[in-house]
PDB file of C-alpha atoms in Angstrom:
ATOM      1  CA  ILE A   1      -7.181  12.431  -6.121  1.00  0.00           C
ATOM      2  CA  VAL A   2      -5.340   9.691  -7.623  1.00  0.00           C
ATOM      3  CA  LEU A   3      -2.769   7.452  -6.225  1.00  0.00           C
ATOM      4  CA  THR A   4       0.197   5.799  -8.009  1.00  0.00           C
ATOM      5  CA  GLY A   5       2.917   3.388  -7.105  1.00  0.00           C
ATOM      6  CA  SER A   6       6.298   3.637  -8.813  1.00  0.00           C
ATOM      7  CA  ASP A   7       9.750   1.814  -9.579  1.00  0.00           C
ATOM      8  CA  ASP A   8      11.019   4.373  -7.280  1.00  0.00           C
ATOM      9  CA  HIS A   9       9.862   2.459  -4.161  1.00  0.00           C
ATOM     10  CA  GLN A  10       7.410   5.475  -3.686  1.00  0.00           C
ATOM     11  CA  TRP A  11       3.571   6.011  -3.497  1.00  0.00           C
ATOM     12  CA  LYS A  12       2.282   9.484  -4.646  1.00  0.00           C
ATOM     13  CA  MET A  13      -1.158  11.084  -4.048  1.00  0.00           C
ATOM     14  CA  TRP A  14      -1.914  13.684  -6.733  1.00  0.00           C
ATOM     15  CA  ALA A  15      -4.625  16.659  -6.414  1.00  0.00           C
ATOM     16  CA  LEU A  16      -6.703  16.687 -10.218  1.00  0.00           C
ATOM     17  CA  PRO A  17      -7.083  18.574 -12.022  1.00  0.00           C
ATOM     18  CA  ARG A  18      -4.113  20.372 -11.548  1.00  0.00           C
ATOM     19  CA  GLY A  19      -1.871  17.378 -11.124  1.00  0.00           C
ATOM     20  CA  ASP A  20       0.026  18.381  -7.695  1.00  0.00           C
ATOM     21  CA  ILE A  21       1.480  16.178  -5.473  1.00  0.00           C
ATOM     22  CA  ILE A  22      -0.295  16.330  -2.071  1.00  0.00           C
ATOM     23  CA  VAL A  23       1.521  13.164  -0.270  1.00  0.00           C
ATOM     24  CA  THR A  24       4.602  10.997  -0.758  1.00  0.00           C
ATOM     25  CA  GLY A  25       4.951   7.750   1.174  1.00  0.00           C
ATOM     26  CA  GLU A  26       8.524   6.064   1.378  1.00  0.00           C
ATOM     27  CA  GLY A  27       9.867   2.898   3.051  1.00  0.00           C
ATOM     28  CA  HIS A  28       9.627   0.061   0.634  1.00  0.00           C
ATOM     29  CA  THR A  29      12.900  -1.393  -0.556  1.00  0.00           C
ATOM     30  CA  ASP A  30      11.737  -1.772  -4.236  1.00  0.00           C
ATOM     31  CA  TRP A  31       9.164  -1.097  -6.690  1.00  0.00           C
ATOM     32  CA  LEU A  32       5.501  -0.499  -5.773  1.00  0.00           C
ATOM     33  CA  SER A  33       3.071  -3.197  -7.356  1.00  0.00           C
ATOM     34  CA  GLY A  34      -0.224  -1.819  -6.204  1.00  0.00           C
ATOM     35  CA  CYS A  35      -1.642   0.860  -4.024  1.00  0.00           C
ATOM     36  CA  CYS A  36      -5.256   0.959  -2.340  1.00  0.00           C
ATOM     37  CA  PHE A  37      -7.142   3.143  -0.326  1.00  0.00           C
ATOM     38  CA  HIS A  38      -9.244   2.310   2.643  1.00  0.00           C
ATOM     39  CA  ALA A  39     -13.052   2.685   2.134  1.00  0.00           C
ATOM     40  CA  SER A  40     -12.842   5.749   4.809  1.00  0.00           C
ATOM     41  CA  GLY A  41      -9.703   7.523   2.906  1.00  0.00           C
ATOM     42  CA  THR A  42      -7.579   7.471   6.085  1.00  0.00           C
ATOM     43  CA  GLN A  43      -5.449   4.634   5.224  1.00  0.00           C
ATOM     44  CA  LEU A  44      -3.768   3.181   2.556  1.00  0.00           C
ATOM     45  CA  VAL A  45      -2.554  -0.549   1.384  1.00  0.00           C
ATOM     46  CA  THR A  46       0.828  -1.119  -0.744  1.00  0.00           C
ATOM     47  CA  SER A  47       2.123  -4.126  -1.765  1.00  0.00           C
ATOM     48  CA  SER A  48       5.749  -4.185  -3.645  1.00  0.00           C
ATOM     49  CA  GLY A  49       8.552  -6.289  -5.239  1.00  0.00           C
ATOM     50  CA  ASP A  50      10.472  -6.212  -1.818  1.00  0.00           C
ATOM     51  CA  THR A  51       7.893  -9.294  -0.829  1.00  0.00           C
ATOM     52  CA  THR A  52       6.142  -6.925   2.059  1.00  0.00           C
ATOM     53  CA  VAL A  53       3.022  -5.217   2.258  1.00  0.00           C
ATOM     54  CA  TRP A  54       2.473  -1.719   4.168  1.00  0.00           C
ATOM     55  CA  ILE A  55      -0.507  -0.301   5.746  1.00  0.00           C
ATOM     56  CA  TRP A  56      -0.199   3.715   5.860  1.00  0.00           C
ATOM     57  CA  ASP A  57      -2.563   6.091   8.041  1.00  0.00           C
ATOM     58  CA  PHE A  58      -2.520   9.233   7.153  1.00  0.00           C
ATOM     59  CA  SER A  59      -3.740  10.727  10.342  1.00  0.00           C
ATOM     60  CA  LYS A  60      -0.358   9.153  11.964  1.00  0.00           C
ATOM     61  CA  ARG A  61       1.456  10.433   8.699  1.00  0.00           C
ATOM     62  CA  GLY A  62       3.251   7.131   8.461  1.00  0.00           C
ATOM     63  CA  TRP A  63       2.907   3.521   8.077  1.00  0.00           C
ATOM     64  CA  ILE A  64       1.544   1.113  11.165  1.00  0.00           C
ATOM     65  CA  LEU A  65       1.848  -2.200   9.987  1.00  0.00           C
ATOM     66  CA  THR A  66       3.982  -4.101   7.825  1.00  0.00           C
ATOM     67  CA  SER A  67       3.662  -7.799   6.703  1.00  0.00           C
ATOM     68  CA  LYS A  68       6.443 -10.298   7.504  1.00  0.00           C
ATOM     69  CA  GLY A  69       8.536 -10.597   3.965  1.00  0.00           C
ATOM     70  CA  ARG A  70       7.011 -13.617   1.987  1.00  0.00           C
ATOM     71  CA  GLY A  71       9.902 -14.648  -0.032  1.00  0.00           C
ATOM     72  CA  HIS A  72       8.727 -13.386  -3.491  1.00  0.00           C
ATOM     73  CA  ALA A  73       7.526 -10.130  -4.864  1.00  0.00           C
ATOM     74  CA  VAL A  74       3.759  -9.311  -3.913  1.00  0.00           C
ATOM     75  CA  TRP A  75       2.040  -8.100  -7.320  1.00  0.00           C
ATOM     76  CA  ASP A  76      -1.225  -6.461  -5.964  1.00  0.00           C
ATOM     77  CA  CYS A  77      -3.156  -5.837  -2.799  1.00  0.00           C
ATOM     78  CA  SER A  78      -6.790  -4.798  -1.655  1.00  0.00           C
ATOM     79  CA  TRP A  79      -9.121  -3.650   1.066  1.00  0.00           C
ATOM     80  CA  ARG A  80     -12.268  -5.550   1.656  1.00  0.00           C
ATOM     81  CA  SER A  81     -15.261  -2.930   1.060  1.00  0.00           C
ATOM     82  CA  ARG A  82     -16.065  -3.031   5.396  1.00  0.00           C
ATOM     83  CA  GLY A  83     -12.179  -2.141   5.544  1.00  0.00           C
ATOM     84  CA  ASP A  84     -11.327  -4.738   7.664  1.00  0.00           C
ATOM     85  CA  VAL A  85      -9.556  -7.078   5.701  1.00  0.00           C
ATOM     86  CA  VAL A  86      -6.527  -6.899   3.427  1.00  0.00           C
ATOM     87  CA  ALA A  87      -5.725  -9.280   0.443  1.00  0.00           C
ATOM     88  CA  SER A  88      -2.433  -9.441  -1.297  1.00  0.00           C
ATOM     89  CA  ALA A  89      -1.096 -12.033  -4.110  1.00  0.00           C
ATOM     90  CA  SER A  90       2.244 -12.985  -4.463  1.00  0.00           C
ATOM     91  CA  MET A  91       4.386 -14.244  -7.349  1.00  0.00           C
ATOM     92  CA  ASP A  92       4.603 -17.612  -5.840  1.00  0.00           C
ATOM     93  CA  ASN A  93       1.253 -17.674  -6.741  1.00  0.00           C
ATOM     94  CA  THR A  94      -0.290 -17.685  -3.202  1.00  0.00           C
ATOM     95  CA  SER A  95      -2.622 -14.770  -1.219  1.00  0.00           C
ATOM     96  CA  GLU A  96      -2.580 -13.947   1.780  1.00  0.00           C
ATOM     97  CA  ILE A  97      -5.789 -12.307   4.048  1.00  0.00           C
ATOM     98  CA  TRP A  98      -5.239 -10.256   7.041  1.00  0.00           C
ATOM     99  CA  ASP A  99      -7.547  -9.269   9.548  1.00  0.00           C
ATOM    100  CA  VAL A 100      -6.427  -5.691  10.240  1.00  0.00           C
ATOM    101  CA  ASN A 101      -8.545  -5.672  13.705  1.00  0.00           C
TER     102      ASN A 101
END
């Protein structure tokens, strides 16, 4: 499985080796800058030029949590290895860390 984010405001999950699209996520209002799977594979975090970070849950078939807009594009996002914390980095030279519990 490969995960991609794009200028079309969507993330897509692709099955390899054939390249079939498994799931598409819509909701961001600007380009996606980062996508990262939770260690369990059941959740995803995305960051965007729309100044937000979203957490998606595959079992709920949608997003479950959105950060407040930060005023500047968010460049990237990542889960802590234990899956309890998300970090993001913004164009305004700041980082944000969330305890998702």
